[in-house]
Coordinates of C-alpha atoms and ligand atoms in Angstrom, one line a residue:
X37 CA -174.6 -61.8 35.5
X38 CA -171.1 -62.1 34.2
X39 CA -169.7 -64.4 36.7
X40 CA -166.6 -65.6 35.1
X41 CA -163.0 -66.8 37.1
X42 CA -161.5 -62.9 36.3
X43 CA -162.0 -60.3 38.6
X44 CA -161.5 -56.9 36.7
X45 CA -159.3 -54.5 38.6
X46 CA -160.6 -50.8 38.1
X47 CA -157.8 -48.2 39.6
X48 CA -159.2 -44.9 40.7
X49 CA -155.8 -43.6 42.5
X50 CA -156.1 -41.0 39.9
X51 CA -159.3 -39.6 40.8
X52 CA -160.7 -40.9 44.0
X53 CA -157.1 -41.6 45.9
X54 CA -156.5 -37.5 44.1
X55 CA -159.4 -36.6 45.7
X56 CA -157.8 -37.3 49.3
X57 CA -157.2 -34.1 51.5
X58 CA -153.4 -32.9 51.1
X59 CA -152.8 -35.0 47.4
X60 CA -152.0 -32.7 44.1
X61 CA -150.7 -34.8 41.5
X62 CA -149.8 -32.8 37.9
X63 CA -150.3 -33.8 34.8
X64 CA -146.9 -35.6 34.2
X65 CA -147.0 -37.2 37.9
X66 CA -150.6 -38.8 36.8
X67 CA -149.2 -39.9 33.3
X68 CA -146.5 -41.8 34.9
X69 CA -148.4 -43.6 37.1
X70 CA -151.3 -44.7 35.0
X71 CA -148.2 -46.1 32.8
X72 CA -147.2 -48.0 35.5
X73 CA -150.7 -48.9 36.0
X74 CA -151.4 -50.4 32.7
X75 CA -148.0 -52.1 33.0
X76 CA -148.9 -53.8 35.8
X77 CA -152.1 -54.6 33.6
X78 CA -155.1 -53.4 35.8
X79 CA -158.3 -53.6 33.8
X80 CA -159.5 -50.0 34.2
X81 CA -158.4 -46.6 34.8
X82 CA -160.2 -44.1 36.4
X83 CA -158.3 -41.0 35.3
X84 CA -160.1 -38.2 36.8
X85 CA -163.3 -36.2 36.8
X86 CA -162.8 -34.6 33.4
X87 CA -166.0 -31.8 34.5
X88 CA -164.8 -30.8 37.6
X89 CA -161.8 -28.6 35.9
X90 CA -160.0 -27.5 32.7
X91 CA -156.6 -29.1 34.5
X92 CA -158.5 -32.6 35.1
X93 CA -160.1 -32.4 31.8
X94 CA -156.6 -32.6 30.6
X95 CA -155.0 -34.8 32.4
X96 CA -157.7 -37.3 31.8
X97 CA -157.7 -36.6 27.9
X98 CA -153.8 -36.9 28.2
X99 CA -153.5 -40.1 30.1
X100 CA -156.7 -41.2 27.3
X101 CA -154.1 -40.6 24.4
X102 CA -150.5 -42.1 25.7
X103 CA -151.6 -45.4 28.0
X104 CA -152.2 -48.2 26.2
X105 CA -154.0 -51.4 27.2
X106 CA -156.6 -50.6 29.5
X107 CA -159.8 -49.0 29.3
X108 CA -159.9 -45.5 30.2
X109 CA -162.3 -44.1 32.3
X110 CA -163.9 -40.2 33.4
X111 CA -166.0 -39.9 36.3
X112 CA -169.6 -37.5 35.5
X113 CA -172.5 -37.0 37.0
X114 CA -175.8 -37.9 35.3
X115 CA -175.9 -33.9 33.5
X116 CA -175.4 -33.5 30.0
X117 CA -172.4 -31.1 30.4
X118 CA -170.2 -33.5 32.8
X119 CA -171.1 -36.5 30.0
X120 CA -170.1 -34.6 27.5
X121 CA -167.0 -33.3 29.0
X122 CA -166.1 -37.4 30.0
X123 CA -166.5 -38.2 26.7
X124 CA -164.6 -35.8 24.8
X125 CA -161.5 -36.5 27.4
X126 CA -161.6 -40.3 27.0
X127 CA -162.3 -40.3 23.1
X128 CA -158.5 -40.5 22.3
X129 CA -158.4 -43.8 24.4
X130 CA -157.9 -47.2 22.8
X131 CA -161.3 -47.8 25.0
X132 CA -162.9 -45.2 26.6
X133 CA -165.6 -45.4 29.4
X134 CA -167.8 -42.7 30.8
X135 CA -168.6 -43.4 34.8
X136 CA -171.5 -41.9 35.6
X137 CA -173.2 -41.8 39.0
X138 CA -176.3 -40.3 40.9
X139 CA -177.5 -40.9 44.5
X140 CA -179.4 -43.3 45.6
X141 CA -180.1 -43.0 49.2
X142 CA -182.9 -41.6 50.8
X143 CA -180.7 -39.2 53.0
X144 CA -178.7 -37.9 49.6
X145 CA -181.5 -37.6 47.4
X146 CA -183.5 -35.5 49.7
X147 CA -180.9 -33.4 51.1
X148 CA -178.2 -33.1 48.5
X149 CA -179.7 -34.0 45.1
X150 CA -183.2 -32.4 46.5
X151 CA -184.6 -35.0 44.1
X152 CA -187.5 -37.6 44.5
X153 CA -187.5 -41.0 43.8
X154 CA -189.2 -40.7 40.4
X155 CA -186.7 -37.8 39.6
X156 CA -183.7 -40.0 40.0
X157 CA -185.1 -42.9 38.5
X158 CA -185.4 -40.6 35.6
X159 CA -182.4 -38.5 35.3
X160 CA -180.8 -42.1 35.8
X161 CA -182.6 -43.3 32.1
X162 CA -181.4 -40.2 30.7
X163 CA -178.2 -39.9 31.6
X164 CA -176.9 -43.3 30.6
X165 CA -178.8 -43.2 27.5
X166 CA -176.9 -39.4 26.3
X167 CA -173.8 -41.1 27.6
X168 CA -175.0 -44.5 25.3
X169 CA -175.1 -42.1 22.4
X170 CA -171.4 -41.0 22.8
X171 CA -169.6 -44.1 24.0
X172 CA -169.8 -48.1 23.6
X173 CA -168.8 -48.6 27.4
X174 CA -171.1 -46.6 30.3
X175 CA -170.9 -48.0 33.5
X176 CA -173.7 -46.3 36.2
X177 CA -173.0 -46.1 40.3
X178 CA -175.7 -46.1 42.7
X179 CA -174.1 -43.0 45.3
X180 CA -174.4 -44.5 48.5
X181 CA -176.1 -47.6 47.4
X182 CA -175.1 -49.4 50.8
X183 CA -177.9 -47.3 52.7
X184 CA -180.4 -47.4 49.5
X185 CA -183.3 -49.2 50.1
X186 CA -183.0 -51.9 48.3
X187 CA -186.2 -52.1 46.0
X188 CA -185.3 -48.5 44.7
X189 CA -181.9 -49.6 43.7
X190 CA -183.1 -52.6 41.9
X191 CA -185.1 -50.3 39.9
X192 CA -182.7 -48.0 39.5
X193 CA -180.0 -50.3 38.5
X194 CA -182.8 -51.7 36.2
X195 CA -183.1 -48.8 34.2
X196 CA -179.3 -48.2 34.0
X197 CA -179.3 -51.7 32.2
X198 CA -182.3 -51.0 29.9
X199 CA -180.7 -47.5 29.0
X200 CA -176.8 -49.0 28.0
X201 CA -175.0 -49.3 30.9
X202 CA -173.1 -52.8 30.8
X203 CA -171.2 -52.0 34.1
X204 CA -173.2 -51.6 37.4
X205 CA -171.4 -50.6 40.3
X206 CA -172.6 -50.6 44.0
X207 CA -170.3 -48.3 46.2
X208 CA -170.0 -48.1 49.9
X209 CA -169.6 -44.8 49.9
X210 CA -169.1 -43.7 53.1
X211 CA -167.6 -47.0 54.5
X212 CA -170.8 -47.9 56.7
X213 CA -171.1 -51.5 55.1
X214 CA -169.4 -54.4 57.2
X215 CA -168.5 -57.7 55.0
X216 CA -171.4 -60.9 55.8
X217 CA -173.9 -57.6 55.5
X218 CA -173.1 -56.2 52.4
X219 CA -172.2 -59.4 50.8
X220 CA -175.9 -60.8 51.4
X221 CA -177.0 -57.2 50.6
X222 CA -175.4 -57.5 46.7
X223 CA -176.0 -60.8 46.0
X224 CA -179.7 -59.4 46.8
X225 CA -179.4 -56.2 44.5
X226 CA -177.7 -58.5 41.8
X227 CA -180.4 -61.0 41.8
X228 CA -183.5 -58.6 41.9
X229 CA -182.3 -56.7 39.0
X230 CA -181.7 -59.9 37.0
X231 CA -179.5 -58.5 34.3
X232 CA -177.3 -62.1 33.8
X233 CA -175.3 -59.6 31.0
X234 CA -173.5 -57.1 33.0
X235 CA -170.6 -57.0 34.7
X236 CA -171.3 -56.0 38.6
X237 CA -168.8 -54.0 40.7
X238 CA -168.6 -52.7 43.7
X239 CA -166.4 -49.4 45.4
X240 CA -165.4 -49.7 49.3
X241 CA -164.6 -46.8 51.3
X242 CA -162.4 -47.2 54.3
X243 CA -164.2 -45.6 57.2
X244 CA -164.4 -48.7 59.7
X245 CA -161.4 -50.3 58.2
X246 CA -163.1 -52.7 55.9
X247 CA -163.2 -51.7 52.4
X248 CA -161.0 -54.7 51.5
X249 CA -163.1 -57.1 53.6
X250 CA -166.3 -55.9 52.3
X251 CA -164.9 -55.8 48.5
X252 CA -164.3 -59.9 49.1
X253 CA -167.3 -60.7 50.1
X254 CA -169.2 -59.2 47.4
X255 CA -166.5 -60.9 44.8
X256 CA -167.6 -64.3 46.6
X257 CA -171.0 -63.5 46.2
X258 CA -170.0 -62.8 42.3
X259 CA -169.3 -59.5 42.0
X260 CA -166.5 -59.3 39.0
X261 CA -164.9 -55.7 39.4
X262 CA -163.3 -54.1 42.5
X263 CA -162.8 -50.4 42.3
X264 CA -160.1 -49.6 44.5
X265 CA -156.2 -47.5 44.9
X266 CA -152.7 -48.0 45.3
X267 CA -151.9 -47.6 49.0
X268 CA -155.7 -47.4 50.0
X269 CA -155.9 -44.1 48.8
X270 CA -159.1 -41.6 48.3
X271 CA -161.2 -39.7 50.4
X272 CA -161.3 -39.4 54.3
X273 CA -159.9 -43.0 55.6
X274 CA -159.5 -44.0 52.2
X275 CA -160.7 -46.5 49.5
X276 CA -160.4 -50.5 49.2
X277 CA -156.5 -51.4 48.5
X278 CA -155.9 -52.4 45.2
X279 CA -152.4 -54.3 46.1
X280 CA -154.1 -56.3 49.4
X281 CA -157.4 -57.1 47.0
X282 CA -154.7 -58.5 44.6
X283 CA -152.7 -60.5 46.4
X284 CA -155.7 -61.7 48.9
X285 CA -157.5 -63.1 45.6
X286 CA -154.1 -64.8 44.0
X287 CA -153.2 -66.2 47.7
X288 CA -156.8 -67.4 48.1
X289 CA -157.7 -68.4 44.9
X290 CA -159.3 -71.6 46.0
X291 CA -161.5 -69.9 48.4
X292 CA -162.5 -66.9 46.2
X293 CA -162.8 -68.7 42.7
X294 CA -161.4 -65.9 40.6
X295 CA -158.5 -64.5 40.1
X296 CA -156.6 -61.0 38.6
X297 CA -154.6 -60.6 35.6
X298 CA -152.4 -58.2 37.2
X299 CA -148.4 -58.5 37.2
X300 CA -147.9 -58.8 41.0
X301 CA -144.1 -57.9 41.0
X302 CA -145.0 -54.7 40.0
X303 CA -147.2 -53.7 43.0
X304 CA -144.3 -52.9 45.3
X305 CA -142.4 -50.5 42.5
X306 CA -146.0 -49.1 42.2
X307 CA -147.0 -48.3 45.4
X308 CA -143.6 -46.5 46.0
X309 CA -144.1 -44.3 43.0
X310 CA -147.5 -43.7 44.0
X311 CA -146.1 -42.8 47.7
X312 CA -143.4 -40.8 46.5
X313 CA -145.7 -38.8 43.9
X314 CA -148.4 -38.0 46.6
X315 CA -146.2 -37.5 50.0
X316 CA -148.3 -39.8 51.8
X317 CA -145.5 -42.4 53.2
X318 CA -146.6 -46.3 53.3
X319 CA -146.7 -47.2 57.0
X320 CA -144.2 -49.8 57.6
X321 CA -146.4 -52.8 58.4
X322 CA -149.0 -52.1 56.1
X323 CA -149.8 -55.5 54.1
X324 CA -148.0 -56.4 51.1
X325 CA -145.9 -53.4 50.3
X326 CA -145.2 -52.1 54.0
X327 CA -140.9 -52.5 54.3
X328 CA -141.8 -54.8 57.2
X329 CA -143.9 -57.0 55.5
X330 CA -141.5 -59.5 54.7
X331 CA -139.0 -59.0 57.3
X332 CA -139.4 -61.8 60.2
X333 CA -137.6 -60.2 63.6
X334 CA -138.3 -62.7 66.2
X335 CA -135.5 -65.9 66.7
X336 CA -138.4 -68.4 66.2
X337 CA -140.1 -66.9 63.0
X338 CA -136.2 -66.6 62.0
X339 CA -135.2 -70.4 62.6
X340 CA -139.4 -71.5 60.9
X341 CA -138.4 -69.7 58.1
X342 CA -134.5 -71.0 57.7
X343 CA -136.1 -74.5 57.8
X344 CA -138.9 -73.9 55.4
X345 CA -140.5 -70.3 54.5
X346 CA -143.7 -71.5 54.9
X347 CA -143.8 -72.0 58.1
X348 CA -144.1 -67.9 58.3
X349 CA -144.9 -66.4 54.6
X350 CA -147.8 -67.1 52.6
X351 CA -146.7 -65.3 49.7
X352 CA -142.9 -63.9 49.3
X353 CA -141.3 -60.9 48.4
X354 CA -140.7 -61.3 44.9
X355 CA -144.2 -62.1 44.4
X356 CA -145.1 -58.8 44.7
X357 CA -141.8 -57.6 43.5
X358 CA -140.2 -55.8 46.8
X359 CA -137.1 -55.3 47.0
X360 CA -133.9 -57.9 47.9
X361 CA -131.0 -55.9 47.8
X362 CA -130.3 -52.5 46.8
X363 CA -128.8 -51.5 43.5
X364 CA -125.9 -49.0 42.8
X365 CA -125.5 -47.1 40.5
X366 CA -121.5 -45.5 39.9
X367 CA -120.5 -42.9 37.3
X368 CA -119.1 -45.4 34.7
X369 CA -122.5 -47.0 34.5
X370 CA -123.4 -46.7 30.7
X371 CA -126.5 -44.8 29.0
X372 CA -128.5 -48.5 28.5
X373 CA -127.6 -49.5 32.3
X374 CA -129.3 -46.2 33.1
X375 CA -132.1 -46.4 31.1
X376 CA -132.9 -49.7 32.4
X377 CA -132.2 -49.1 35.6
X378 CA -134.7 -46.0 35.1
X379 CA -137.3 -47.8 33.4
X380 CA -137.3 -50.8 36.6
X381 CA -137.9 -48.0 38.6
X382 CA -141.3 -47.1 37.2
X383 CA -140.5 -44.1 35.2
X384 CA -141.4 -43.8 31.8
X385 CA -139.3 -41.1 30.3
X386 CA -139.4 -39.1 26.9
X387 CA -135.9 -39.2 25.7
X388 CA -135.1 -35.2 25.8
X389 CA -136.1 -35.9 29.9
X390 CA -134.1 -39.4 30.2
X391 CA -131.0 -36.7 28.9
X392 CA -131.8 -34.2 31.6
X393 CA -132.4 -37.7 34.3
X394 CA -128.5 -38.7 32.9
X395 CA -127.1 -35.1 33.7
X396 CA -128.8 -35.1 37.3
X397 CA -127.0 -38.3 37.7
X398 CA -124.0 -37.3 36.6
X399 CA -124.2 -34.4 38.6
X400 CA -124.9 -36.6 41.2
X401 CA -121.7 -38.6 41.4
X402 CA -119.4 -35.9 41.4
X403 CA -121.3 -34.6 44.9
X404 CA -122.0 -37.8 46.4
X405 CA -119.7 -41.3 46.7
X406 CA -122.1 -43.7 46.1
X407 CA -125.8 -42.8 44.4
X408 CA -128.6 -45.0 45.7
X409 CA -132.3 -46.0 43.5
X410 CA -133.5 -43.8 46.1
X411 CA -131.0 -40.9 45.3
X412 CA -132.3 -41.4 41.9
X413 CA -136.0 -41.6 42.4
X414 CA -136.0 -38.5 44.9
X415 CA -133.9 -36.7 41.7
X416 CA -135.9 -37.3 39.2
X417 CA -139.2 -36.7 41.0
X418 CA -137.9 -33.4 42.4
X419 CA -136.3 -31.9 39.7
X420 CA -138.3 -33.5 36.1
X421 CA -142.1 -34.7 37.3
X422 CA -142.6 -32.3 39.8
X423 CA -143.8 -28.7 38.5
X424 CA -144.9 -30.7 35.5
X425 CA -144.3 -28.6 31.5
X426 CA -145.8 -25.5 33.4
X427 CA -143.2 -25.0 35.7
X428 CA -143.3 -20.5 36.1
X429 CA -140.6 -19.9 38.5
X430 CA -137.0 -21.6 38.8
X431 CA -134.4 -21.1 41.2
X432 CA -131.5 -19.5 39.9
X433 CA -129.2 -19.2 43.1
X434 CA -129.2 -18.7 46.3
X435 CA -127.0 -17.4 49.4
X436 CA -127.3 -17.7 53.3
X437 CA -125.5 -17.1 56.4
X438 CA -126.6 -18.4 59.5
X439 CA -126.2 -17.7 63.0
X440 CA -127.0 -19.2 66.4
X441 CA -131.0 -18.1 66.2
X442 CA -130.7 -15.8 63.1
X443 CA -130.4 -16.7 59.6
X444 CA -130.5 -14.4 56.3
X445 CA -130.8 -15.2 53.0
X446 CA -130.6 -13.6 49.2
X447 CA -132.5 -15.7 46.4
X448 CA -132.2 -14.9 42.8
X449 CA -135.9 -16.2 41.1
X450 CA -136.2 -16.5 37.4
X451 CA -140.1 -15.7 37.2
X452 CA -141.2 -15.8 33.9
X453 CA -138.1 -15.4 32.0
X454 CA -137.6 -12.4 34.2
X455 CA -134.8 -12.7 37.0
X456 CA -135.4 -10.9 40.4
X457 CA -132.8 -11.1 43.4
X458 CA -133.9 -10.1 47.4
X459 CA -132.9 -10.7 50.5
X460 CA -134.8 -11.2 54.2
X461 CA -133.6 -12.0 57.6
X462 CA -135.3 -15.0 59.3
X463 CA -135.0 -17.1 62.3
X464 CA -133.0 -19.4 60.2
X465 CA -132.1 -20.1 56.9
X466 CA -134.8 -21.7 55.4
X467 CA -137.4 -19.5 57.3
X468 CA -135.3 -16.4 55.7
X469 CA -134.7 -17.6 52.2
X470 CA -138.7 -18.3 52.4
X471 CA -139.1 -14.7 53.3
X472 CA -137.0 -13.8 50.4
X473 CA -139.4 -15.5 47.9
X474 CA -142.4 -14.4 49.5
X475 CA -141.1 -10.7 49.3
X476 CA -139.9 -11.4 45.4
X477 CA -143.4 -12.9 44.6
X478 CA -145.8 -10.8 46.5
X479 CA -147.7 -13.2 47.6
X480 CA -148.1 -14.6 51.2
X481 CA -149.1 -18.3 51.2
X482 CA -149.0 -20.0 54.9
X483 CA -146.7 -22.7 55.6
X484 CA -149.3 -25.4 56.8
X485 CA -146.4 -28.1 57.2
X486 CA -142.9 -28.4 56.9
X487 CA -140.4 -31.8 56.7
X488 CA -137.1 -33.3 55.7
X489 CA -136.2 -36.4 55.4
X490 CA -132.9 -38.1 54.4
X491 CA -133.4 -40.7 51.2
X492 CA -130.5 -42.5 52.1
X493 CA -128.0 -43.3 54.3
X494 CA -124.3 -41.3 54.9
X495 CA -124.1 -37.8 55.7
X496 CA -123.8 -37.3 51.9
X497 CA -127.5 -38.4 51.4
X498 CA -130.6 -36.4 49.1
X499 CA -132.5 -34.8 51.8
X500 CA -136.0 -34.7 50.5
X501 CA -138.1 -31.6 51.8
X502 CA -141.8 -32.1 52.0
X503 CA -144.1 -28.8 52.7
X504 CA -147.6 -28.3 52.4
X505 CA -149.0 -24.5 51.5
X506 CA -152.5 -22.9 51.8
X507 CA -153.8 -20.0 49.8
X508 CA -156.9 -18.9 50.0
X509 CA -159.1 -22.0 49.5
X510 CA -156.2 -23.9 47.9
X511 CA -153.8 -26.4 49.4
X512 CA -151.3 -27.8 47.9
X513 CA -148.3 -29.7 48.7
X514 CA -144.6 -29.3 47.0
X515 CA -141.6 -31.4 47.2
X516 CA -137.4 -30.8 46.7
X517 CA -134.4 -32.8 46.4
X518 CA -130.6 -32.2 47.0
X519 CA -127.5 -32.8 48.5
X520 CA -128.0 -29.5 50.8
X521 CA -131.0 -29.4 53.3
X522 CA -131.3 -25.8 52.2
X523 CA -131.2 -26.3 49.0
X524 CA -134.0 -29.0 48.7
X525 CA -136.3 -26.7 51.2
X526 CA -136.2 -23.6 49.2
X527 CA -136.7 -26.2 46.0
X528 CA -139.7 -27.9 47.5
X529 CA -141.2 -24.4 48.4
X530 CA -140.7 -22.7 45.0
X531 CA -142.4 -26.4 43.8
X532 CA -145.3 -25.3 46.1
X533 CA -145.7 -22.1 44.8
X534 CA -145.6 -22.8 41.1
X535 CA -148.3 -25.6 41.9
X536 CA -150.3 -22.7 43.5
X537 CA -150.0 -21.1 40.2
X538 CA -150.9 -24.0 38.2
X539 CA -154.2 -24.4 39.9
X540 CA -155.1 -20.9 40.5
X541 CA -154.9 -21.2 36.2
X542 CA -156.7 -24.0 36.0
X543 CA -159.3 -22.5 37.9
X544 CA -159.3 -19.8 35.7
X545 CA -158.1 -17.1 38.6
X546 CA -155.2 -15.0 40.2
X547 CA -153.3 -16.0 43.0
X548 CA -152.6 -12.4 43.4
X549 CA -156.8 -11.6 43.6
X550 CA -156.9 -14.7 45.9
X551 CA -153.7 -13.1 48.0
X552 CA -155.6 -9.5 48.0
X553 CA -158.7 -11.4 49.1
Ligands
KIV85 O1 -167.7 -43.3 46.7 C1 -168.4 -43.2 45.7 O2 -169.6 -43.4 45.8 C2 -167.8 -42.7 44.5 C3 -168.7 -42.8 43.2 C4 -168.5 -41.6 42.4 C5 -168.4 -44.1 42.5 O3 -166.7 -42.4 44.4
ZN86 ZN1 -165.6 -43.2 46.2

């Protein structure tokens, strides 16, 4: 087995942390954060599930043909149509990988799969082999290897060597393994199948809280890639986190004997993007990029740290690149200032949209005395990333009159090129300029959740609205910025909508038929 002192780092924010309940990222949002990604040098990039629908087929193909330095992968299952899909969205990559996977567990194969064994074992051959025929680089999962027996999933991890795969990876996939178990459990599986060539992995979900802990143990026992996301994202409680793998294998690289090639001092400016981009906030003590991970409250940490920082940090701030004091920005800072100052922020901008990011600015100052990199980041993410290229409606204007209880409001939509003014009464404002959109669109999606938060301080400060709508079967979450509470709720609704639209495409359907239905 290939057992050297580098543990690859394999990112699937994009498709398992996407997969989470409540996350919609578009195809811009996941371009600028796999750039990030391979800036901070992660080995692999799991971009998405190129099968599963024309809008991740290309977002994987797109994120395949503009980020540079890592290998790219798309998830399939072991059919011909998913492989095939995989590889055509990854074939623009510097290095392109197909991930393919099939269960392995007793409970899956018989009641999800409805396979035998000897089926499996056989679709397993088959499927790595097509995939063999249309890339270099196949890596195979065992589904649910954790409650596999284990002299099936030597065999089957057996055949996915024979048949090409150089990657094997053993996921916890529902998060039922704990760490001195599953340790001893892959050392076994890596032994039996005796393949001293591959490179063995393993994926952690986060059910009983120790997809990080059970990820170690399997790199001590020589497992030499973690699959993992940015915040602990993914499915249900989550998946290992890639920034508390990271830094636990740099801090402890005595214990652990390997280390990452990552650039730490990116994590923080990572994490935040990846925060901002999904809605789901970073708790404040979570390790490593929590805001109070570094902060020492208590008079004796405070005086132990004053006389040496080791005393009470094991790794500091600028390791993993948080942040010492804020910057501002004024309305005399230059074009290069900004762009810099843009680029440390994690965005990677086209220059038409680093033009529109310098009016917002601009715009910016005159309203507001002194613009924050929060300010900024909520700007930019509201107004450029968010609704992505395919952005149907915008919000041309809007008026509103409130009252103690009562609130009315007139909105002017431009909906496809095509502007269209109402009005509605609410119980307030934002409840009535809603209405007003509703009755302009014709459609009725429910409000599942509604919030506002302030980016900054000062009574001048972005107010950031978060809301989550459900249509149908869909759910989807949108997001606004501005100066005016009002203003950034009615943005971050019309965002909802026209990601509504987006996916109803990309599905290949109506929101209207799904509204009728
Ligand atoms: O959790 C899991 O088993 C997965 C596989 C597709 C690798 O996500
Ligand atoms: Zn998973």
């Amino acid at each position: 087995m290939t057992k050297d002192g580098r543990c690859r780092i394999f990112d699937t924010t994009l498709r398992d942390g996407e997969q989470a309940a409540g996350i919609n990222l578009n195809r811009e949002e996941k371009l600028q954060i796999a750039l990030q990604l391979a800036k901070m040098k992660v080995d692999i990039i799991e971009a998405g599930f190129p099968a599963a629908s024309p809008g991740d087929f290309e977002a994987v193909k797109m994120v395949a043909e503009r980020v540079h330095g890592p290998v790219i992968a798309g998830l399939a299952r072991t059919r011909r149509e998913d492989i095939t899909a995989a590889a055509k969205a990854v074939e623009g990559a510097e290095r392109g990988r197909i991930h393919t996977f099939l269960a392995t567990s007793p409970i899956h194969m018989e009641y999800k799969l409805k396979m035998t064994p000897e089926e499996v074992l056989a679709e397993v051959r088959e499927g790595v082999a097509f995939a063999r025929t249309l890339a270099e680089d196949v890596e195979f999962s065992a589904e649910d290897a954790s409650r596999s027996e284990p002299a099936f999933l030597i065999q089957v991890f057996r055949a996915a060597a024979e048949s090409g795969a150089s990657t094997l990876n053993i996921p916890d996939t529902v998060g039922y393994a704990v760490p001195e178990e599953f340790g001893a459990f892959v050392q076994g599986i890596m032994e039996g199948t005796d393949r001293p060539d591959v490179v063995w992995s393993v994926h952690c979900h986060n059910d009983l809280g120790m997809a990080v802990a059970n990820s170690l143990a399997a790199v001590r026992r020589g497992v030499r890639q973690v699959e993992c996301t940015v915040n602990g994202l993914g499915e249900r409680a989550g998946n290992a986190s890639l920034e508390e793998i990271v830094m636990a294998l740099r801090t402890r690289k005595e214990s652990y004997g390997c280390e990452t090639g990552l650039d730490t001092r990116r994590l923080y400016g990572v994490s935040s993007q990846v925060s901002r981009m999904t809605g789901f906030p970073v708790p404040p003590n979570k390790a490593i990029v929590g805001s109070n991970a570094f902060a020492h409250e208590a008079g004796i940490h405070q005086h132990g740290m004053l006389c040496n920082r080791a005393t009470y940090e094991i790794m500091s701030a600028e390791d993993v690149g948080a942040p010492g004091t804020r910057l501002v920005l004024g309305k005399h800072s230059g074009r290069h200032a900004f762009r810099a100052r843009v680029e440390e922020m994690g965005f990677t901008l086209s220059k038409e949209k680093l033009e529109e990011a310098m009016i917002l600015f601009k715009d910016l100052c005159d309203r507001k005395e002194i613009v924050t990199s929060e300010d900024l980041e909520a700007m930019i993410d509201s107004e450029i990333l968010a609704g992505g290229e395919s952005r149907r409606i915008t919000l041309k204007g809007f008026l509103v009159q409130v009252g103690r209880g009562h609130g009315s409001a007139t909105v002017t939509l431009e909906d496809e090129g095509r502007e269209v003014t109402d009005a509605a009464a609410g119980n307030g404002p934002v409840d009535a300029a809603y209405r007003a959109i509703r009755r302009i669109l014709a459609i009725e999606p429910v409000l599942v959740n509604y919030s506002i938060r302030s980016v900054s301080e000062a009574s001048d400060a972005i107010g950031e609205a978060r809301i989550t709508l459900a249509l149908g079967d869909c759910q989807i979450s949108g997001r606004g910025a501005s100066t005016d509470v009002i203003e950034a709720s009615i943005k971050a609704y019309i965002d909802g909508i026209n990601r509504l639209f987006q996916k109803a495409a990309t599905k290949g359907a109506s929101l209207y038929e799904k509204n009728a239905g």
